Short mmCIF file of C-alpha atoms in Angstrom, two decimals:
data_model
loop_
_atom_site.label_atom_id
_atom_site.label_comp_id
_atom_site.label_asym_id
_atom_site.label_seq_id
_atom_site.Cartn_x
_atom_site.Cartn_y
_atom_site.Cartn_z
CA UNK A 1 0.00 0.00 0.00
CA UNK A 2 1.05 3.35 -1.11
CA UNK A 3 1.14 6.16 1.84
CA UNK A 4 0.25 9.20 0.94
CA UNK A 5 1.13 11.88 2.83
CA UNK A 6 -1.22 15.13 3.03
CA UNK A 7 0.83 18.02 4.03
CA UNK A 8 -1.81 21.17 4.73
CA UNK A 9 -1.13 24.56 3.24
CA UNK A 10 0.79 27.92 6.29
CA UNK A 11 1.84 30.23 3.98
CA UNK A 12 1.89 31.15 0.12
CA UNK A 13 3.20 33.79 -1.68
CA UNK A 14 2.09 34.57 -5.04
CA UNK A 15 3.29 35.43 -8.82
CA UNK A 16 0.92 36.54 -11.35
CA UNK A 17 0.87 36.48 -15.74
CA UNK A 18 4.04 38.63 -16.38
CA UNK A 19 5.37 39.35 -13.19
CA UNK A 20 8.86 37.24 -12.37
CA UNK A 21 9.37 38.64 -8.51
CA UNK A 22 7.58 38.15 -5.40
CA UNK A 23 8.75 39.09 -1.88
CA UNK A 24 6.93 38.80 1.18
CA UNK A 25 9.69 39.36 4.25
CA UNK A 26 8.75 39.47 7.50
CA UNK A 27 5.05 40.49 7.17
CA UNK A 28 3.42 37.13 7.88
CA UNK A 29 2.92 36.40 11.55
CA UNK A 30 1.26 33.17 11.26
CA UNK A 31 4.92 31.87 10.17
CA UNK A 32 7.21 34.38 10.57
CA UNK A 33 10.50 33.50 11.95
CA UNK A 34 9.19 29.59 10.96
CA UNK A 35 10.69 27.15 8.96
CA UNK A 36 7.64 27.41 6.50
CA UNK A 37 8.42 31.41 5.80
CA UNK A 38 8.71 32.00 2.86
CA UNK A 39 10.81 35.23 1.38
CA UNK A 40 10.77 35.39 -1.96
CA UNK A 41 9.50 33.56 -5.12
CA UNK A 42 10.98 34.20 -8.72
CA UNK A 43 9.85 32.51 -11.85
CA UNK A 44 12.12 32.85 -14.88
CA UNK A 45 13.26 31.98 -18.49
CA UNK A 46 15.96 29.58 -18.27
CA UNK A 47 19.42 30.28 -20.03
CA UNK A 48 18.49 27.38 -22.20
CA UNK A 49 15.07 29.14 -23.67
CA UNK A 50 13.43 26.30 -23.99
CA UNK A 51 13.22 25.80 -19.81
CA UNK A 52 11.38 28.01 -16.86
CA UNK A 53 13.50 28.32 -13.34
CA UNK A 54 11.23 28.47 -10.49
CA UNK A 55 12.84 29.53 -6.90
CA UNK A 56 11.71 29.93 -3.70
CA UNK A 57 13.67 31.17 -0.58
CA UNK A 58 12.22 30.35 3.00
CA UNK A 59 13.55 31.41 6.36
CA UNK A 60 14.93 34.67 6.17
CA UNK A 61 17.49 36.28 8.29
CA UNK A 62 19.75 33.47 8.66
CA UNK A 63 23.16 35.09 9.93
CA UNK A 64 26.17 34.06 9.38
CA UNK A 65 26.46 32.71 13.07
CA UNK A 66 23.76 30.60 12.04
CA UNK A 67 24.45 29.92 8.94
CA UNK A 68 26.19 26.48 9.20
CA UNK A 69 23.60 24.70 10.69
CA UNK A 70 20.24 25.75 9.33
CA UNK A 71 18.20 23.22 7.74
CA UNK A 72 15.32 22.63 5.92
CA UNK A 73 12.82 21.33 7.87
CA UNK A 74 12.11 17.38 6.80
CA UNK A 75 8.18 18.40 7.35
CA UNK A 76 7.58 21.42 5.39
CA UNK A 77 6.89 20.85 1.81
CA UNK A 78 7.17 23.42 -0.79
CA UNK A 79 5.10 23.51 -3.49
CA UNK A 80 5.20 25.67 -6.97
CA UNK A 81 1.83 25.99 -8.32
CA UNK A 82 1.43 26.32 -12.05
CA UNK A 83 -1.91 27.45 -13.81
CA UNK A 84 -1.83 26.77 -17.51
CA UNK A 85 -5.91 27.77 -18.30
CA UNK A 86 -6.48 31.40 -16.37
CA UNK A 87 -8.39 29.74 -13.66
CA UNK A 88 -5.69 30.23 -11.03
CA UNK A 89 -6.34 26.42 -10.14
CA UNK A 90 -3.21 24.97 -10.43
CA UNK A 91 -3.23 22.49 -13.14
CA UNK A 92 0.65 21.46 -12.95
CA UNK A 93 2.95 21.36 -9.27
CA UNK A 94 6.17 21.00 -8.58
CA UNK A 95 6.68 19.44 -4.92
CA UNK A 96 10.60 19.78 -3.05
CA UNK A 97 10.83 18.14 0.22
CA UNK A 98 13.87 17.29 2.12
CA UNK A 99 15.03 13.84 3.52
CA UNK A 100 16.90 13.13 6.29
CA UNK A 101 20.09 11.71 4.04
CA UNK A 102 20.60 15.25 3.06
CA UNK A 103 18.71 15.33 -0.65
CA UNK A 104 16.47 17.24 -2.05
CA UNK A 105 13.93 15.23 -3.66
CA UNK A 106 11.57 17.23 -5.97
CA UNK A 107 8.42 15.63 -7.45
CA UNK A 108 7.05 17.05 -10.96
CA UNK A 109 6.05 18.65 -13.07
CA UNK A 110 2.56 16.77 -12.51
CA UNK A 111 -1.11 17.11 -12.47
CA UNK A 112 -1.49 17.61 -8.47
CA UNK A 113 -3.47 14.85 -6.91
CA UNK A 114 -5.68 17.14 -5.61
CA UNK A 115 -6.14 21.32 -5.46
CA UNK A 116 -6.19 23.98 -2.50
CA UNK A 117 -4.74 23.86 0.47
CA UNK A 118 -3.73 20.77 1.08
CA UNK A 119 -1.80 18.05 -1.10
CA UNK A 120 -0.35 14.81 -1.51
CA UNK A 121 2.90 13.93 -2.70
CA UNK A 122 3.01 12.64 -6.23
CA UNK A 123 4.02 9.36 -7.28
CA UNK A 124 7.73 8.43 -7.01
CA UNK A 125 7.77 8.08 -11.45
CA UNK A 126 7.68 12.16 -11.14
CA UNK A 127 10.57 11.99 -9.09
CA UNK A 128 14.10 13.80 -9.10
CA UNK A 129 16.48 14.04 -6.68
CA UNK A 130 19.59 16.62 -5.64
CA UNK A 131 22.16 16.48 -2.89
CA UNK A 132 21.63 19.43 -0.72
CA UNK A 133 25.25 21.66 -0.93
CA UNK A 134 26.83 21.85 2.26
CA UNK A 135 26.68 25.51 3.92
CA UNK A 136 30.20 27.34 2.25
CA UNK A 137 30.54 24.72 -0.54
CA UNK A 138 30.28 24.92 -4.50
CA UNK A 139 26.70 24.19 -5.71
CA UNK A 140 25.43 20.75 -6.26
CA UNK A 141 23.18 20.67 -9.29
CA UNK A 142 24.10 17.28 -10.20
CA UNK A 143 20.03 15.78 -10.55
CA UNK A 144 19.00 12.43 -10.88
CA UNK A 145 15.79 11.81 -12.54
CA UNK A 146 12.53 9.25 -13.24
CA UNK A 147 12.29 8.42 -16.66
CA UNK A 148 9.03 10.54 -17.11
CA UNK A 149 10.89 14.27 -15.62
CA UNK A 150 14.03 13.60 -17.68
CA UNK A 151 15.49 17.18 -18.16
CA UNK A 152 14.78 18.48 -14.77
CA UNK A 153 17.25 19.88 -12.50
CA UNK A 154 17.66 21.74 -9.23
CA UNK A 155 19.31 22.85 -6.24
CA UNK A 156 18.96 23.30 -2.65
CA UNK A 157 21.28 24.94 -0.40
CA UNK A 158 22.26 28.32 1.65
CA UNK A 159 22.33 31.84 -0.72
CA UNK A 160 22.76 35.64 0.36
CA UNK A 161 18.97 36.75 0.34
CA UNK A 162 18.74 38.84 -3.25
CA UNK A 163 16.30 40.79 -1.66
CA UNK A 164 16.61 44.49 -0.78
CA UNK A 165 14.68 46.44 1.45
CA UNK A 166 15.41 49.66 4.00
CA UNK A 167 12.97 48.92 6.30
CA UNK A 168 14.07 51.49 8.84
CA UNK A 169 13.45 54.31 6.36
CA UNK A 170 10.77 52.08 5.34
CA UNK A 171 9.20 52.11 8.87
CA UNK A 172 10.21 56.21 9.31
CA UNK A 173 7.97 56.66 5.87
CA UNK A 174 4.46 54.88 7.21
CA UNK A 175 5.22 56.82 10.09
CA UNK A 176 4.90 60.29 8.81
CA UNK A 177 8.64 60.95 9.78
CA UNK A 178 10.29 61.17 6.26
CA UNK A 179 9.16 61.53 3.14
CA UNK A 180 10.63 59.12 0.77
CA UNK A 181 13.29 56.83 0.16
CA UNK A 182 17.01 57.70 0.45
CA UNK A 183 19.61 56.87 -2.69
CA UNK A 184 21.32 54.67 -1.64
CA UNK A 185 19.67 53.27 0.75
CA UNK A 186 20.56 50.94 3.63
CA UNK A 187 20.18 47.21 3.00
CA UNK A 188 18.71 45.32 5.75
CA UNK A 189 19.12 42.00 4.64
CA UNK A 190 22.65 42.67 3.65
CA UNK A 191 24.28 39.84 5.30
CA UNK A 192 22.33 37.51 6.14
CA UNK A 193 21.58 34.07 3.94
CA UNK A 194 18.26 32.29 2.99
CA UNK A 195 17.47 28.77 2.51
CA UNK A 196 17.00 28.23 -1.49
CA UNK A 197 15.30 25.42 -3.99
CA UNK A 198 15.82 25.84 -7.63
CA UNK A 199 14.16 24.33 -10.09
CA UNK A 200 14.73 24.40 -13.83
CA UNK A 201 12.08 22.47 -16.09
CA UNK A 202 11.12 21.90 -20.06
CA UNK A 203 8.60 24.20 -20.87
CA UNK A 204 6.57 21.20 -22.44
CA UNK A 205 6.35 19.47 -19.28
CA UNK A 206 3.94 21.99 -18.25
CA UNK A 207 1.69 21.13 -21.20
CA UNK A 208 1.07 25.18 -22.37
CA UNK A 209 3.02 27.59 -24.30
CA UNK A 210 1.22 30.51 -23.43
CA UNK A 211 1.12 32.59 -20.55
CA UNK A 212 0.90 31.32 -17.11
CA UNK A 213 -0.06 31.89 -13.36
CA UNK A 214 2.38 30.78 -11.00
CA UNK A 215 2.57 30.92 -7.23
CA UNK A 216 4.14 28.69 -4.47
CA UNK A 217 2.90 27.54 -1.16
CA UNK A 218 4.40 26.01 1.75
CA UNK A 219 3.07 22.99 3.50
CA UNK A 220 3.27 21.59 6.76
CA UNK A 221 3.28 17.55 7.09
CA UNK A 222 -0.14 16.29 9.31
#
């Protein structure tokens, strides 16, 4: 018998037609601070033009202190949803979850077994897998597939957080104390690290070459 684990939807952050950047720091307190935060979201066109990258960052603000032993956490799914039909019901996912012998192993691109807020992982024919690279080492992008996601490839690991964001000027503009934005600014992620998945797929495994809606969700194993 086949166990299928249903992982229930904390936090998403979303992507629409056209748009390639999402960020959502700090601002969610049901997670925030959690191994299910997410940071940012990017969806791309690949180098080779005939893939899209997906990448989502979780858990923000990891210092350099810290840096050498954050994790992902082996219960926290996360999952990039793909609409292909304008319904923004995802009609393809692509699930990464960690393992405890230090992999990344990334299911899809699939019909999900089921829509909303909670899922099931796919079958193990949609599956890839990728070593996760060791905090301070070279990245690992060396992917092993299932016959049926040939072409896939990704990576998991520790990267500086691409976002910026002056959120003490930020904080003095909502509160009537300044008046806009200073040039340059003052980075207040500088620093610090996020934990990353990358995934790079063949546009025809998501069955559409139009345009798409795209968003990604975190979910927490039950």
């Amino acid at each position: 018998m086949k166990t299928r684990k249903i992982l229930l939807g904390l936090a998403s952050i979303a992507l629409v037609s056209g748009a390639i950047i999402a960020a959502d720091h700090i601002d969610a307190p049901a997670v925030e601070g959690g191994t299910s935060d997410i940071t940012d979201f990017y969806a791309f066109q690949g180098a080779n033009t005939n893939n899209l990258v997906f990448v989502a960052n979780v858990q923000g603000l990891i210092t350099p202190e810290n840096s050498a032993v954050a994790k992902f956490d082996k219960n926290v799914m996360i999952e990039f949803n793909i609409d292909t039909d304008g319904d923004y019901v995802e009609d393809y996912v692509i699930q990464a979850i960690p393992s405890s012998d230090d992999k990344m192993y990334v299911y899809g691109p699939a019909v999900p077994n089921e829509t909303g807020k909670n899922s099931t992982l796919l079958s193990n024919s949609y599956k890839s897998s990728v070593a996760i690279t060791p905090y301070g080492n070279d990245a690992i992008t060396a992917t092993t597939n299932a016959s049926s996601v040939s072409g896939v490839k990704a990576f998991a690991g520790l990267r500086d957080d691409p976002f910026f964001m002056d959120f003490a000027q930020y904080s003095a503009i909502v509160g009537g104390t300044a008046g806009g934005f200073n040039n340059p600014g003052a980075d207040t992620f500088a620093g610090t690290n996020v934990l990353s998945v990358v995934v790079e797929v063949p546009k025809t495994m998501i069955g559409s070459t139009g345009t798409i809606n795209t968003w990604v969700t975190t979910k927490r194993k039950q």
